[in-house]
């Protein structure tokens, strides 16, 4: 078995990618110089926030500051004052707010959704305030322009308001770095208007680029003019890395998620991700293995397959991180890079995708995410002891069934020499979630360096935007 195990128990198992039938030791030796350069680049970005060649959307050099996020320090993006202000907002939400709606899309949505799914689970909004420990219901909107879903959300909020005897209060958190993204802004305006029409009390919080110079965002201007509290999407942190900033932490704060422990988990993995020895650095090792798997062995698809329903959004978050960071032209224009991300959830997708993973083209790396201890006990009862098929799994805990299915899936893929990795979290909590997500941020950094792509821009998403504006204007003029 080949594993990196951190002191907390966080484990990166690469047995089924680095061996004689997959990426070999010789492949790794051939990348020695490339890896050394990536390690140097990591030291540089930690030191001064500079990633050589990275330019912002408007073509000017831009700092890359995600490495400082786990460290709560006075001159950092996450300072004690920032965390205290978030915690105060959380306390206010707990005290005075019945429901929060978070508006955002892409990096302004995906990370917060992970924190919600892991901490709150599927049935949070059906619980009583007492069962939620006083924290409000939480809904997401603005991650599509879907009128059916938004109407259903408005109806649900009105129903909740009608059921409460005293005043029902809604907090609308509008998250947009650029401050004018069409989906969150349009949905915000629709929901705000509907709440006001229904006589429901509304508070608005803006989360946007905090600058107030000539580049001030529309959302910032609006917030200043309406006197809405403003939280920051800081410069130097792209949307897909922003779950560790106020963008993600604000969602954590209003649901009682332990944001300090989340940052502590990121800090533990960050220490490991500094190492120049790739057998001690899970992010670097993951990056080099996937890079060689892609470039030499044609594994250009990555299936992110956590086991557990609440982790589906974690795979969706990873999709954006991988796709927007690495799917682009190489900096020297010598070719294209990228690995197509696929979301799968175990055990569910073993009954859908696994056929293709097991017998389809040899073009995938499957990354399993395993939670070792689900801290639940739901044993299948011996209700039908005389039916051998049901008795075969009676007496077993559901979590044991799920994790054993993961092991069987990994073993089956390995039996056919199919590349697969397993990341094991000792349990599912804020600390290990922070560790997992921050490891992926560093893995993407390292792979961007190895593949010679700028992992911090996303010029490809500007192309359709240029077409959409005139098309919408044409509709208004009809
Ligand atoms: O990662 C990104 O930069 C994008 O996915 C953005 O997060 C997304 O487009 C939302 O942008 P904004 O936060 O400006 O509304």
Short mmCIF file of N, CA, C and O in Angstrom, two decimals, residues 124-182:
data_model
loop_
_atom_site.label_atom_id
_atom_site.label_comp_id
_atom_site.label_asym_id
_atom_site.label_seq_id
_atom_site.Cartn_x
_atom_site.Cartn_y
_atom_site.Cartn_z
N UNK A 124 -32.63 20.02 6.64
CA UNK A 124 -32.45 21.20 7.51
C UNK A 124 -33.67 22.12 7.49
O UNK A 124 -34.18 22.52 8.53
N UNK A 125 -34.14 22.44 6.31
CA UNK A 125 -35.22 23.43 6.21
C UNK A 125 -36.57 22.88 6.68
O UNK A 125 -37.52 23.64 6.85
N UNK A 126 -36.62 21.56 6.88
CA UNK A 126 -37.87 20.99 7.42
C UNK A 126 -37.83 20.90 8.94
O UNK A 126 -38.83 20.57 9.57
N UNK A 127 -36.67 21.18 9.52
CA UNK A 127 -36.56 21.07 10.98
C UNK A 127 -37.15 22.32 11.65
O UNK A 127 -37.26 23.38 11.02
N UNK A 128 -37.47 22.18 12.93
CA UNK A 128 -37.92 23.36 13.68
C UNK A 128 -36.70 24.22 13.99
O UNK A 128 -35.55 23.73 13.97
N UNK A 129 -36.95 25.48 14.36
CA UNK A 129 -35.85 26.38 14.72
C UNK A 129 -35.05 25.78 15.88
O UNK A 129 -33.82 25.86 15.92
N UNK A 130 -35.75 25.16 16.79
CA UNK A 130 -35.08 24.55 17.94
C UNK A 130 -34.15 23.41 17.49
O UNK A 130 -33.01 23.32 17.92
N UNK A 131 -34.65 22.59 16.56
CA UNK A 131 -33.81 21.50 16.06
C UNK A 131 -32.60 22.04 15.29
O UNK A 131 -31.58 21.38 15.20
N UNK A 132 -32.76 23.25 14.75
CA UNK A 132 -31.62 23.87 14.03
C UNK A 132 -30.75 24.67 15.00
O UNK A 132 -29.92 25.47 14.57
N UNK A 133 -30.98 24.48 16.30
CA UNK A 133 -30.23 25.21 17.32
C UNK A 133 -30.40 26.72 17.13
O UNK A 133 -29.48 27.51 17.38
N UNK A 134 -31.56 27.12 16.64
CA UNK A 134 -31.88 28.54 16.49
C UNK A 134 -31.43 29.14 15.17
O UNK A 134 -31.83 30.25 14.82
N UNK A 135 -30.60 28.42 14.43
CA UNK A 135 -30.12 28.98 13.15
C UNK A 135 -31.24 28.96 12.11
O UNK A 135 -32.15 28.13 12.17
N UNK A 136 -31.18 29.88 11.16
CA UNK A 136 -32.28 29.99 10.18
C UNK A 136 -32.30 28.85 9.15
O UNK A 136 -31.31 28.13 8.99
N UNK A 137 -33.42 28.77 8.47
CA UNK A 137 -33.46 27.94 7.25
C UNK A 137 -32.47 28.57 6.26
O UNK A 137 -32.18 29.76 6.35
N UNK A 138 -31.99 27.77 5.32
CA UNK A 138 -31.12 28.37 4.30
C UNK A 138 -31.45 27.80 2.92
O UNK A 138 -31.58 26.58 2.75
N UNK A 139 -31.61 28.71 1.97
CA UNK A 139 -31.91 28.32 0.59
C UNK A 139 -30.86 28.95 -0.32
O UNK A 139 -30.31 30.01 -0.02
N UNK A 140 -30.62 28.30 -1.45
CA UNK A 140 -29.73 28.89 -2.46
C UNK A 140 -30.56 29.31 -3.65
O UNK A 140 -31.56 28.66 -4.00
N UNK A 141 -30.16 30.40 -4.27
CA UNK A 141 -30.81 30.86 -5.49
C UNK A 141 -29.76 31.58 -6.32
O UNK A 141 -28.63 31.79 -5.87
N UNK A 142 -30.13 31.94 -7.55
CA UNK A 142 -29.20 32.72 -8.36
C UNK A 142 -28.11 31.88 -8.99
O UNK A 142 -27.19 32.41 -9.61
N UNK A 143 -28.18 30.54 -8.84
CA UNK A 143 -27.21 29.70 -9.53
C UNK A 143 -27.80 29.15 -10.82
O UNK A 143 -27.30 28.21 -11.43
N UNK A 144 -28.88 29.78 -11.24
CA UNK A 144 -29.48 29.51 -12.55
C UNK A 144 -30.46 30.65 -12.81
O UNK A 144 -30.74 31.46 -11.92
N UNK A 145 -30.97 30.70 -14.03
CA UNK A 145 -32.04 31.67 -14.31
C UNK A 145 -33.31 30.85 -14.53
O UNK A 145 -33.95 30.93 -15.57
N UNK A 146 -33.65 30.05 -13.53
CA UNK A 146 -34.72 29.06 -13.66
C UNK A 146 -35.97 29.60 -12.95
O UNK A 146 -36.05 29.60 -11.72
N UNK A 147 -36.94 30.07 -13.74
CA UNK A 147 -38.10 30.74 -13.15
C UNK A 147 -38.95 29.77 -12.32
O UNK A 147 -39.52 30.15 -11.30
N UNK A 148 -39.00 28.51 -12.71
CA UNK A 148 -39.81 27.53 -11.97
C UNK A 148 -39.26 27.37 -10.55
O UNK A 148 -39.99 27.46 -9.57
N UNK A 149 -37.96 27.19 -10.45
CA UNK A 149 -37.33 26.99 -9.14
C UNK A 149 -37.50 28.25 -8.28
O UNK A 149 -37.78 28.18 -7.08
N UNK A 150 -37.33 29.43 -8.89
CA UNK A 150 -37.42 30.66 -8.10
C UNK A 150 -38.85 30.88 -7.61
O UNK A 150 -39.07 31.31 -6.48
N UNK A 151 -39.81 30.56 -8.45
CA UNK A 151 -41.21 30.70 -8.01
C UNK A 151 -41.48 29.75 -6.84
O UNK A 151 -42.11 30.12 -5.86
N UNK A 152 -40.96 28.53 -6.94
CA UNK A 152 -41.15 27.55 -5.85
C UNK A 152 -40.49 28.05 -4.55
O UNK A 152 -41.04 27.88 -3.46
N UNK A 153 -39.35 28.68 -4.70
CA UNK A 153 -38.66 29.23 -3.52
C UNK A 153 -39.50 30.33 -2.87
O UNK A 153 -39.69 30.35 -1.64
N UNK A 154 -40.01 31.23 -3.71
CA UNK A 154 -40.84 32.33 -3.18
C UNK A 154 -42.06 31.75 -2.46
O UNK A 154 -42.40 32.17 -1.34
N UNK A 155 -42.69 30.77 -3.08
CA UNK A 155 -43.87 30.15 -2.45
C UNK A 155 -43.50 29.51 -1.11
O UNK A 155 -44.23 29.62 -0.13
N UNK A 156 -42.35 28.84 -1.09
CA UNK A 156 -41.93 28.16 0.15
C UNK A 156 -41.68 29.19 1.25
O UNK A 156 -42.07 28.99 2.42
N UNK A 157 -41.06 30.31 0.90
CA UNK A 157 -40.80 31.35 1.91
C UNK A 157 -42.11 31.94 2.41
O UNK A 157 -42.29 32.16 3.62
N UNK A 158 -43.03 32.18 1.49
CA UNK A 158 -44.33 32.75 1.90
C UNK A 158 -45.07 31.76 2.81
O UNK A 158 -45.69 32.16 3.80
N UNK A 159 -45.01 30.47 2.47
CA UNK A 159 -45.66 29.45 3.32
C UNK A 159 -45.07 29.44 4.72
O UNK A 159 -45.79 29.39 5.71
N UNK A 160 -43.74 29.48 4.78
CA UNK A 160 -43.08 29.48 6.10
C UNK A 160 -43.51 30.71 6.88
O UNK A 160 -43.77 30.64 8.09
N UNK A 161 -43.57 31.86 6.18
CA UNK A 161 -43.96 33.11 6.86
C UNK A 161 -45.39 33.00 7.37
O UNK A 161 -45.70 33.44 8.49
N UNK A 162 -46.27 32.40 6.57
CA UNK A 162 -47.68 32.28 6.97
C UNK A 162 -47.84 31.37 8.18
O UNK A 162 -48.71 31.57 9.01
N UNK A 163 -46.94 30.36 8.29
CA UNK A 163 -47.05 29.41 9.40
C UNK A 163 -46.55 29.99 10.73
O UNK A 163 -46.90 29.52 11.79
N UNK A 164 -45.71 31.02 10.63
CA UNK A 164 -45.15 31.58 11.88
C UNK A 164 -46.08 32.65 12.44
O UNK A 164 -46.56 33.50 11.70
N UNK A 165 -46.31 32.58 13.73
CA UNK A 165 -47.26 33.56 14.31
C UNK A 165 -46.65 34.96 14.36
O UNK A 165 -47.27 35.94 13.98
N UNK A 166 -45.39 35.04 14.83
CA UNK A 166 -44.77 36.37 14.89
C UNK A 166 -44.13 36.72 13.55
O UNK A 166 -44.18 35.92 12.61
N UNK A 167 -43.51 37.89 13.48
CA UNK A 167 -42.93 38.36 12.21
C UNK A 167 -41.86 37.42 11.67
O UNK A 167 -41.00 36.96 12.42
N UNK A 168 -41.92 37.16 10.39
CA UNK A 168 -40.95 36.28 9.72
C UNK A 168 -39.92 37.18 9.04
O UNK A 168 -40.27 38.11 8.33
N UNK A 169 -38.65 36.89 9.25
CA UNK A 169 -37.60 37.77 8.75
C UNK A 169 -36.66 37.00 7.83
O UNK A 169 -36.16 35.93 8.19
N UNK A 170 -36.42 37.55 6.66
CA UNK A 170 -35.56 36.88 5.67
C UNK A 170 -34.29 37.70 5.47
O UNK A 170 -34.35 38.93 5.35
N UNK A 171 -33.16 37.00 5.42
CA UNK A 171 -31.88 37.67 5.09
C UNK A 171 -31.48 37.24 3.67
O UNK A 171 -31.42 36.03 3.38
N UNK A 172 -31.26 38.20 2.81
CA UNK A 172 -30.84 37.91 1.44
C UNK A 172 -29.34 38.22 1.34
O UNK A 172 -28.93 39.37 1.52
N UNK A 173 -28.54 37.19 1.09
CA UNK A 173 -27.08 37.40 0.96
C UNK A 173 -26.75 37.34 -0.53
O UNK A 173 -26.93 36.29 -1.17
N UNK A 174 -26.32 38.46 -1.08
CA UNK A 174 -26.04 38.53 -2.51
C UNK A 174 -24.53 38.46 -2.71
O UNK A 174 -23.80 39.35 -2.26
N UNK A 175 -24.07 37.40 -3.35
CA UNK A 175 -22.62 37.17 -3.48
C UNK A 175 -22.22 37.27 -4.95
O UNK A 175 -22.66 36.47 -5.79
N UNK A 176 -21.42 38.26 -5.28
CA UNK A 176 -20.92 38.37 -6.65
C UNK A 176 -19.65 39.21 -6.65
O UNK A 176 -19.68 40.38 -6.28
N UNK A 177 -18.56 38.59 -7.06
CA UNK A 177 -17.29 39.31 -7.10
C UNK A 177 -17.37 40.47 -8.08
O UNK A 177 -17.03 41.60 -7.76
N UNK A 178 -17.87 40.20 -9.28
CA UNK A 178 -17.96 41.25 -10.30
C UNK A 178 -19.13 42.19 -10.00
O UNK A 178 -19.18 43.31 -10.49
N UNK A 179 -20.08 41.72 -9.21
CA UNK A 179 -21.16 42.57 -8.74
C UNK A 179 -22.29 42.80 -9.73
O UNK A 179 -23.20 43.59 -9.44
N UNK A 180 -22.27 42.11 -10.84
CA UNK A 180 -23.37 42.34 -11.80
C UNK A 180 -23.74 41.07 -12.56
O UNK A 180 -24.40 41.14 -13.59
N UNK A 181 -23.36 39.92 -12.05
CA UNK A 181 -23.65 38.66 -12.75
C UNK A 181 -25.16 38.46 -12.85
O UNK A 181 -25.90 38.62 -11.87
N UNK A 182 -25.58 38.11 -14.04
CA UNK A 182 -27.02 38.17 -14.35
C UNK A 182 -27.88 37.23 -13.49
O UNK A 182 -28.93 37.64 -12.99
#
